[in-house]
Coordinates of C-alpha atoms in Angstrom, one line a residue:
X104 CA 2.5 -63.0 13.6
X105 CA 4.7 -64.7 11.1
X106 CA 4.5 -63.9 7.4
X107 CA 2.9 -66.6 5.2
X108 CA 5.2 -68.7 3.1
X109 CA 5.1 -67.4 -0.5
X110 CA 7.0 -70.3 -2.0
X111 CA 7.2 -73.9 -0.7
X112 CA 5.2 -76.0 1.7
X113 CA 6.2 -78.6 4.2
X114 CA 3.6 -81.2 3.0
X115 CA 1.8 -82.0 -0.1
X116 CA -1.9 -81.0 0.0
X117 CA -4.8 -81.6 -2.3
X118 CA -5.3 -79.4 -5.3
X119 CA -8.5 -77.6 -5.6
X120 CA -10.0 -77.2 -9.0
X121 CA -11.0 -73.8 -10.3
X122 CA -14.0 -73.0 -12.5
X123 CA -11.8 -72.3 -15.5
X124 CA -13.1 -73.8 -18.7
X125 CA -11.2 -76.7 -20.3
X126 CA -10.2 -74.4 -23.2
X127 CA -8.6 -71.9 -20.9
X128 CA -6.4 -74.4 -19.1
X129 CA -3.6 -75.3 -21.5
X130 CA -1.2 -76.6 -18.8
X131 CA -0.9 -80.3 -18.9
X132 CA -1.4 -82.5 -15.9
X133 CA 2.3 -83.2 -15.8
X134 CA 3.0 -79.5 -15.8
X135 CA 0.6 -78.9 -13.0
X136 CA 2.4 -81.7 -11.0
X137 CA 5.7 -80.1 -11.8
X138 CA 4.5 -76.7 -10.6
X139 CA 3.3 -78.2 -7.3
X140 CA 6.7 -80.0 -6.9
X141 CA 8.7 -76.9 -7.6
X142 CA 6.7 -74.9 -5.1
X143 CA 7.0 -77.7 -2.6
X144 CA 10.7 -77.8 -3.0
X145 CA 11.0 -74.0 -2.8
X146 CA 12.7 -73.9 -6.2
X147 CA 12.0 -70.3 -7.2
X148 CA 13.8 -70.4 -10.6
X149 CA 12.1 -73.6 -11.7
X150 CA 8.7 -72.4 -10.6
X151 CA 9.1 -69.1 -12.4
X152 CA 10.4 -70.7 -15.6
X153 CA 7.6 -73.3 -15.8
X154 CA 4.9 -70.7 -14.9
X155 CA 6.1 -68.4 -17.7
X156 CA 6.2 -71.3 -20.2
X157 CA 2.6 -72.1 -19.4
X158 CA 1.5 -68.5 -19.5
X159 CA 3.0 -68.1 -23.0
X160 CA 0.5 -70.6 -24.2
X161 CA -2.3 -69.8 -21.8
X162 CA -2.0 -66.2 -20.5
X163 CA -5.0 -66.6 -18.1
X164 CA -4.1 -70.0 -16.6
X165 CA -4.9 -69.4 -12.9
X166 CA -2.6 -72.0 -11.5
X167 CA 0.4 -70.6 -13.5
X168 CA -0.6 -67.0 -12.6
X169 CA -0.8 -68.0 -8.9
X170 CA 2.5 -69.9 -8.9
X171 CA 4.2 -66.9 -10.6
X172 CA 2.6 -64.5 -8.1
X173 CA 4.1 -66.5 -5.2
X174 CA 7.5 -66.3 -6.7
X175 CA 7.2 -62.6 -7.4
X176 CA 6.0 -62.0 -3.8
X177 CA 9.0 -63.9 -2.5
X178 CA 11.2 -61.3 -4.1
X179 CA 9.4 -58.5 -2.3
X180 CA 7.4 -57.1 -5.3
X181 CA 4.0 -57.6 -3.7
X182 CA 2.0 -55.1 -5.9
X183 CA 3.1 -57.0 -9.0
X184 CA 2.1 -60.3 -7.2
X185 CA -1.3 -58.8 -6.4
X186 CA -1.8 -57.9 -10.1
X187 CA -1.1 -61.5 -11.1
X188 CA -3.5 -62.9 -8.5
X189 CA -6.2 -60.5 -9.7
X190 CA -5.7 -61.9 -13.2
X191 CA -6.0 -65.4 -11.8
X192 CA -9.2 -64.5 -10.0
X193 CA -10.6 -62.8 -13.1
X194 CA -10.1 -66.1 -14.9
X195 CA -11.4 -68.2 -11.9
X196 CA -13.2 -66.2 -9.2
X197 CA -13.2 -69.2 -6.8
X198 CA -9.6 -70.3 -7.3
X199 CA -8.6 -71.2 -3.7
X200 CA -4.8 -70.5 -4.0
X201 CA -5.4 -67.1 -5.6
X202 CA -7.8 -66.1 -2.8
X203 CA -5.5 -67.4 -0.1
X204 CA -2.3 -65.7 -1.3
X205 CA -4.1 -62.4 -2.2
X206 CA -5.5 -62.4 1.3
X207 CA -2.0 -63.1 2.8
X208 CA -0.3 -60.4 0.8
X209 CA -3.1 -57.9 1.8
X210 CA -2.4 -58.8 5.4
X211 CA 1.3 -58.2 4.9
X212 CA 0.7 -54.8 3.3
X213 CA -2.0 -53.9 5.8
X214 CA -3.9 -52.2 3.0
X215 CA -7.3 -53.9 3.3
X216 CA -7.8 -56.3 6.2
X217 CA -11.5 -56.6 5.6
X218 CA -11.0 -57.8 2.0
X219 CA -8.2 -60.1 3.1
X220 CA -10.5 -61.6 5.8
X221 CA -13.4 -62.1 3.3
X222 CA -11.1 -63.8 0.8
X223 CA -9.7 -66.1 3.4
X224 CA -13.0 -66.9 5.1
X225 CA -14.4 -68.0 1.7
X226 CA -11.3 -70.0 0.8
X227 CA -11.2 -71.8 4.1
X228 CA -14.9 -72.7 3.8
X229 CA -14.6 -74.0 0.3
X230 CA -11.4 -75.9 1.0
X231 CA -11.5 -77.1 4.6
X232 CA -8.2 -79.1 4.1
X233 CA -6.2 -76.2 2.8
X234 CA -3.7 -75.5 5.5
X235 CA -2.5 -72.0 4.2
X236 CA -6.1 -70.8 4.1
X237 CA -6.6 -71.6 7.8
X238 CA -3.2 -70.3 8.8
X239 CA -3.7 -66.9 7.1
X240 CA -7.3 -66.7 8.3
X241 CA -5.8 -67.2 11.8
X242 CA -3.5 -64.3 11.1
X243 CA -6.4 -62.1 10.1
X244 CA -8.5 -63.0 13.1
X245 CA -5.6 -62.3 15.4
X246 CA -5.1 -58.9 13.7
X247 CA -8.7 -58.1 14.6
X248 CA -8.3 -59.2 18.2
X249 CA -10.3 -62.4 17.9
X250 CA -7.8 -64.6 19.5
X251 CA -10.1 -67.5 20.2
X252 CA -10.9 -67.8 16.5
X253 CA -7.2 -67.2 15.6
X254 CA -6.1 -70.1 17.8
X255 CA -8.8 -72.4 16.3
X256 CA -7.7 -71.6 12.7
X257 CA -4.0 -71.9 13.3
X258 CA -4.5 -75.2 15.2
X259 CA -6.4 -76.4 12.2
X260 CA -3.5 -75.5 9.9
X261 CA -1.1 -77.3 12.3
X262 CA -3.3 -80.4 12.3
X263 CA -3.0 -80.4 8.5
X264 CA 0.7 -79.7 8.5
X265 CA 2.3 -80.3 11.8
X266 CA 5.9 -79.8 10.6
X267 CA 5.4 -76.3 9.2
X268 CA 7.6 -74.0 11.3
X269 CA 5.6 -70.9 10.3
X270 CA 2.4 -72.3 11.6
X271 CA 4.0 -73.5 14.8
X272 CA 5.7 -70.1 15.3
X273 CA 2.4 -68.3 14.8
X274 CA 0.8 -70.5 17.5
X275 CA 3.7 -69.9 19.9
X276 CA 3.3 -66.2 19.5
X277 CA -0.4 -66.5 20.3
X278 CA 0.5 -68.3 23.5
X279 CA 2.9 -65.5 24.5
X280 CA 0.7 -62.6 23.4
X281 CA -2.6 -63.8 24.9
X282 CA -1.3 -65.2 28.2
X283 CA 2.2 -63.6 28.9
X284 CA 1.9 -64.3 32.6
X285 CA 0.5 -67.8 32.4
X286 CA 3.4 -70.2 33.2
X287 CA 1.7 -73.1 31.3
X288 CA 1.1 -70.9 28.2
X289 CA 4.7 -69.7 28.3
X290 CA 6.0 -73.3 28.7
X291 CA 3.9 -74.5 25.8
X292 CA 5.2 -71.6 23.7
X293 CA 8.7 -72.5 24.6
X294 CA 8.2 -76.1 23.5
X295 CA 6.8 -75.0 20.1
X296 CA 9.6 -72.5 19.6
X297 CA 12.2 -75.1 20.3
X298 CA 10.6 -77.3 17.7
X299 CA 10.4 -74.4 15.2
X300 CA 14.1 -73.5 15.4
X301 CA 15.0 -77.2 14.8
X302 CA 12.8 -77.3 11.8
X303 CA 13.9 -73.9 10.4
X304 CA 17.2 -72.6 11.9
X305 CA 17.0 -69.6 9.7
X306 CA 13.6 -68.3 11.1
X307 CA 15.1 -65.3 13.0
X308 CA 11.8 -64.2 14.6
X309 CA 11.5 -67.6 16.4
X310 CA 15.0 -67.3 17.9
X311 CA 14.2 -63.8 19.1
X312 CA 11.0 -64.8 20.8
X313 CA 12.7 -67.8 22.3
X314 CA 15.5 -65.7 23.7
X315 CA 13.0 -63.1 25.0
X316 CA 11.2 -65.9 27.0
X317 CA 14.5 -67.2 28.3
X318 CA 15.7 -63.7 29.5
X319 CA 12.4 -63.1 31.1
X320 CA 12.6 -66.4 32.8
X321 CA 16.0 -65.7 34.3
X322 CA 17.9 -67.8 31.8
X323 CA 19.8 -65.1 29.9
X324 CA 23.0 -67.2 29.6
X325 CA 21.0 -69.9 27.8
X326 CA 19.4 -67.3 25.6
X327 CA 22.8 -65.9 24.6
X328 CA 24.0 -69.4 23.7
X329 CA 20.9 -70.0 21.6
X330 CA 21.3 -66.7 19.8
X331 CA 24.9 -67.6 18.9
X332 CA 23.5 -70.8 17.4
X333 CA 21.0 -68.7 15.5
X334 CA 23.8 -66.5 14.1
X335 CA 25.4 -69.5 12.6
X336 CA 22.4 -69.9 10.4
X337 CA 22.0 -66.1 9.8
X338 CA 25.4 -64.6 10.1
X339 CA 25.7 -61.0 11.4
X340 CA 21.9 -60.6 11.4
X341 CA 21.4 -57.2 13.2
X342 CA 18.4 -58.2 15.3
X343 CA 20.1 -61.4 16.5
X344 CA 23.3 -59.4 17.4
X345 CA 21.2 -56.9 19.2
X346 CA 19.4 -59.6 21.2
X347 CA 22.7 -61.4 21.9
X348 CA 24.1 -58.1 23.2
X349 CA 21.2 -57.7 25.6
X350 CA 21.2 -61.3 26.8
X351 CA 24.9 -61.4 27.4
X352 CA 24.7 -58.1 29.3
X353 CA 21.8 -59.4 31.5
X354 CA 23.7 -62.6 32.2
X355 CA 26.7 -60.5 33.3
X356 CA 29.0 -61.6 30.5
X357 CA 30.2 -58.2 29.4
X358 CA 33.0 -59.7 27.2
X359 CA 30.4 -61.6 25.2
X360 CA 28.2 -58.5 25.1
X361 CA 30.9 -56.3 23.9
X362 CA 31.9 -58.7 21.1
X363 CA 28.3 -58.9 19.9
X364 CA 27.8 -55.1 20.1
X365 CA 31.1 -54.6 18.1
X366 CA 29.9 -57.0 15.4
X367 CA 26.6 -55.0 15.2
X368 CA 28.5 -51.8 14.8
X369 CA 30.6 -53.4 12.0
X370 CA 27.4 -54.6 10.3
X371 CA 25.7 -51.2 10.7
X372 CA 28.5 -48.6 11.0
X373 CA 26.1 -45.7 10.3
X374 CA 23.6 -46.7 12.9
X375 CA 23.6 -44.6 16.1
X376 CA 21.6 -47.1 18.1
X377 CA 24.3 -49.8 17.5
X378 CA 26.9 -47.5 18.9
X379 CA 24.8 -46.7 22.0
X380 CA 24.5 -50.5 22.6
X381 CA 28.2 -50.8 22.4
X382 CA 28.7 -47.9 24.8
X383 CA 26.4 -49.4 27.4
X384 CA 28.4 -52.7 27.2
X385 CA 31.7 -50.8 27.5
X386 CA 30.5 -48.8 30.4
X387 CA 29.3 -52.0 32.2
X388 CA 32.9 -53.2 31.8
X389 CA 34.2 -50.0 33.3
X390 CA 35.6 -48.9 30.0
X391 CA 34.2 -45.4 30.4
X392 CA 36.5 -43.6 28.0
X393 CA 35.7 -46.0 25.2
X394 CA 32.0 -45.8 26.0
X395 CA 32.1 -42.0 25.9
X396 CA 33.8 -42.2 22.5
X397 CA 31.1 -44.5 21.1
X398 CA 28.4 -42.2 22.4
X399 CA 29.9 -39.1 20.8
X400 CA 30.2 -41.0 17.5
X401 CA 26.5 -41.9 17.9
X402 CA 25.6 -38.3 18.4
X403 CA 27.7 -37.2 15.4
X404 CA 25.6 -39.6 13.3
X405 CA 22.3 -38.5 15.0
X406 CA 22.4 -35.5 17.3
X407 CA 18.8 -36.1 18.3
X408 CA 19.2 -39.8 19.3
X409 CA 17.6 -39.8 22.7
X410 CA 19.3 -42.9 24.0
X411 CA 22.7 -41.5 23.1
X412 CA 21.9 -38.1 24.8
X413 CA 20.6 -39.8 27.9
X414 CA 23.3 -42.4 28.2
X415 CA 26.1 -39.9 27.6
X416 CA 24.5 -37.7 30.2
X417 CA 24.5 -40.5 32.8
X418 CA 28.1 -41.3 32.0
X419 CA 29.3 -37.7 32.4
X420 CA 27.2 -37.0 35.5
X421 CA 28.6 -40.1 37.3
X422 CA 32.2 -38.5 37.1
X423 CA 31.0 -35.7 39.3
X424 CA 33.5 -33.4 37.6
X425 CA 31.9 -29.9 37.3
X426 CA 32.4 -29.5 33.6
X427 CA 31.1 -33.0 32.9
X428 CA 28.0 -32.4 35.1
X429 CA 27.3 -29.1 33.3
X430 CA 27.3 -31.0 30.0
X431 CA 25.2 -33.8 31.5
X432 CA 22.6 -31.3 32.5
X433 CA 22.5 -30.0 28.9
X434 CA 22.2 -33.5 27.5
X435 CA 19.4 -34.4 29.9
X436 CA 17.5 -31.2 29.0
X437 CA 18.0 -31.9 25.3
X438 CA 16.7 -35.5 25.8
X439 CA 13.5 -34.2 27.5
X440 CA 12.9 -31.9 24.5
X441 CA 13.6 -34.6 21.9
X442 CA 11.5 -37.2 23.7
X443 CA 9.0 -35.5 26.0
X444 CA 7.2 -38.8 26.8
X445 CA 10.4 -40.7 27.8
X446 CA 10.6 -40.8 31.6
X447 CA 14.3 -41.6 32.2
X448 CA 15.8 -38.2 31.2
X449 CA 13.3 -36.4 33.4
X450 CA 14.2 -38.7 36.3
X451 CA 18.0 -38.2 35.9
X452 CA 17.7 -34.5 35.4
X453 CA 15.6 -34.3 38.6
X454 CA 18.2 -36.2 40.4
X455 CA 21.0 -34.0 39.1
X456 CA 19.1 -30.9 40.4
X457 CA 18.8 -32.7 43.8
X458 CA 22.4 -33.9 44.5
X459 CA 24.8 -31.5 42.7
X460 CA 25.2 -28.3 44.6
X461 CA 26.0 -26.1 41.6
X462 CA 22.7 -27.1 40.0
X463 CA 20.6 -27.6 43.1
X464 CA 17.0 -26.6 42.7
X465 CA 14.6 -28.7 44.8
X466 CA 11.5 -27.2 43.4
X467 CA 12.6 -27.9 39.8
X468 CA 13.8 -31.3 40.8
X469 CA 10.5 -32.3 42.4
X470 CA 8.5 -31.1 39.3
X471 CA 10.8 -33.1 37.0
X472 CA 10.6 -36.2 39.2
X473 CA 6.8 -36.1 39.5
X474 CA 6.6 -35.9 35.7
X475 CA 9.0 -38.8 35.4
X476 CA 6.9 -40.8 37.8
X477 CA 3.7 -40.1 35.9
X478 CA 5.3 -40.8 32.5
X479 CA 6.8 -44.1 33.8
X480 CA 3.4 -45.4 35.1
X481 CA 4.7 -45.3 38.7
X482 CA 8.2 -46.9 38.2
X483 CA 10.3 -47.3 41.4
X484 CA 13.3 -45.3 40.1
X485 CA 11.7 -41.8 40.1
X486 CA 9.9 -42.7 43.3
X487 CA 13.3 -43.3 44.9
X488 CA 14.6 -40.1 43.6
X489 CA 11.5 -38.2 44.9
X490 CA 12.2 -39.7 48.3
X491 CA 15.8 -38.5 48.2
X492 CA 14.7 -35.0 47.0
X493 CA 12.2 -34.7 49.8
X494 CA 14.7 -35.9 52.4
X495 CA 17.4 -33.4 51.3
X496 CA 14.8 -30.7 51.3
X497 CA 13.8 -31.6 54.9
X498 CA 10.3 -32.7 54.0
X499 CA 10.3 -35.8 56.3
X500 CA 6.7 -36.7 55.9
X501 CA 6.8 -36.6 52.1
X502 CA 10.1 -38.6 52.1
X503 CA 8.5 -41.2 54.4
X504 CA 5.5 -41.5 52.2
X505 CA 7.6 -42.0 49.1
X506 CA 9.7 -44.6 50.8
X507 CA 6.7 -46.5 52.1
X508 CA 5.4 -46.8 48.6
X509 CA 8.8 -47.8 47.3
X510 CA 9.2 -50.6 49.9
X511 CA 5.8 -52.0 48.8
X512 CA 6.5 -51.6 45.1
X513 CA 6.5 -55.0 43.2
X514 CA 9.1 -53.7 40.7
X515 CA 11.6 -52.4 43.2
X516 CA 14.7 -54.5 43.2
X517 CA 16.1 -55.9 46.5
X518 CA 19.1 -53.5 46.2
X519 CA 16.8 -50.5 45.8
X520 CA 14.7 -51.6 48.8
X521 CA 17.9 -51.8 50.9
X522 CA 18.8 -48.3 49.7
X523 CA 15.3 -47.1 50.7
X524 CA 15.7 -48.6 54.1
X525 CA 19.0 -46.8 54.6
X526 CA 17.4 -43.5 53.6
X527 CA 14.4 -44.2 55.8
X528 CA 16.8 -44.7 58.8
X529 CA 18.6 -41.4 58.0
X530 CA 15.3 -39.6 57.8
X531 CA 14.1 -41.0 61.1
X532 CA 17.4 -39.8 62.8
X533 CA 16.8 -36.2 61.8

């Protein structure tokens, strides 16, 4: 779920009086209005300066303490912000803003969800028209798995502030997370996200979820276009570049994918994962030598990067050159040791032991492929490799059983099913 806004709000909302005594509140009504305006405008410097000026005269003024805490939290120093909010609550135990923003920060830090929820429940009850209270309470309820209540609270926040992109984004995420296979929920989420990115083009998380929905819905080309729009608001953002690389690759636009992957490498030159992404794009464009170079650079940065080990292994194994296949076997074995719960290296190592004569070992291959099948949760790829292994071993009944399951598998692609039918025909002829 989206983080709460620490500075700024899309709409004015009522102020809620604290129980501070008149003597303790030295800030004038004009200063209080100015604080609200600075926060509304997102003017961090002005908020900080005015809050400090008030606190010099009234060190325990809860409004000024709360305003300063929001500014401090915006800079990432949340423990200091919590200390300021605790001072505000010591001065005024029922101060709504102090309770809301302390609860929000505790949710961000994941240090005390129970206390955060209690603070937010109390604030939302005492101030039913306080949109941030309902929004953050919705976050807390979603964290606890109470999605019905989370939806109710966030809908209440949206009703109070229907132009707040953070509230709309949180609601869109709930649609996707609670009903990922419901077309109506996905469509509604898409509508909200489209509104969010118009309201706040710099909200990276919204663009990422929007692109994910588009790729999942078969609109990878549109996703790539939208991600390029997002990058204009957040230039060279690593997560956007990574998503653009994937969307362009899925859409078949390898030139676009390579350009995005290269920008990511430029932005993160010491990141092995970025080089692996670039290598995958280069390989898809038949630039195998350049892909191999990128993968070896990735492994030089991180010799235990499982994606680099596995991807380089696949690239070398596909050449069918004896020395390259020998190295591929080593890389696959290394990958299985580095990531014993990752099914792909087990599947490819099993296939290597099945099809390459110099490494042929059907018993070992079958054990590796059965483990890959179990680790993958029954994916069609290791099932196909098991069928091939059984067929080459002459175990016709086992091969037919694997192929039967594969042809009925909902995740098997049309191309894989055609391959299975060809293998089935070959088995029947023997």
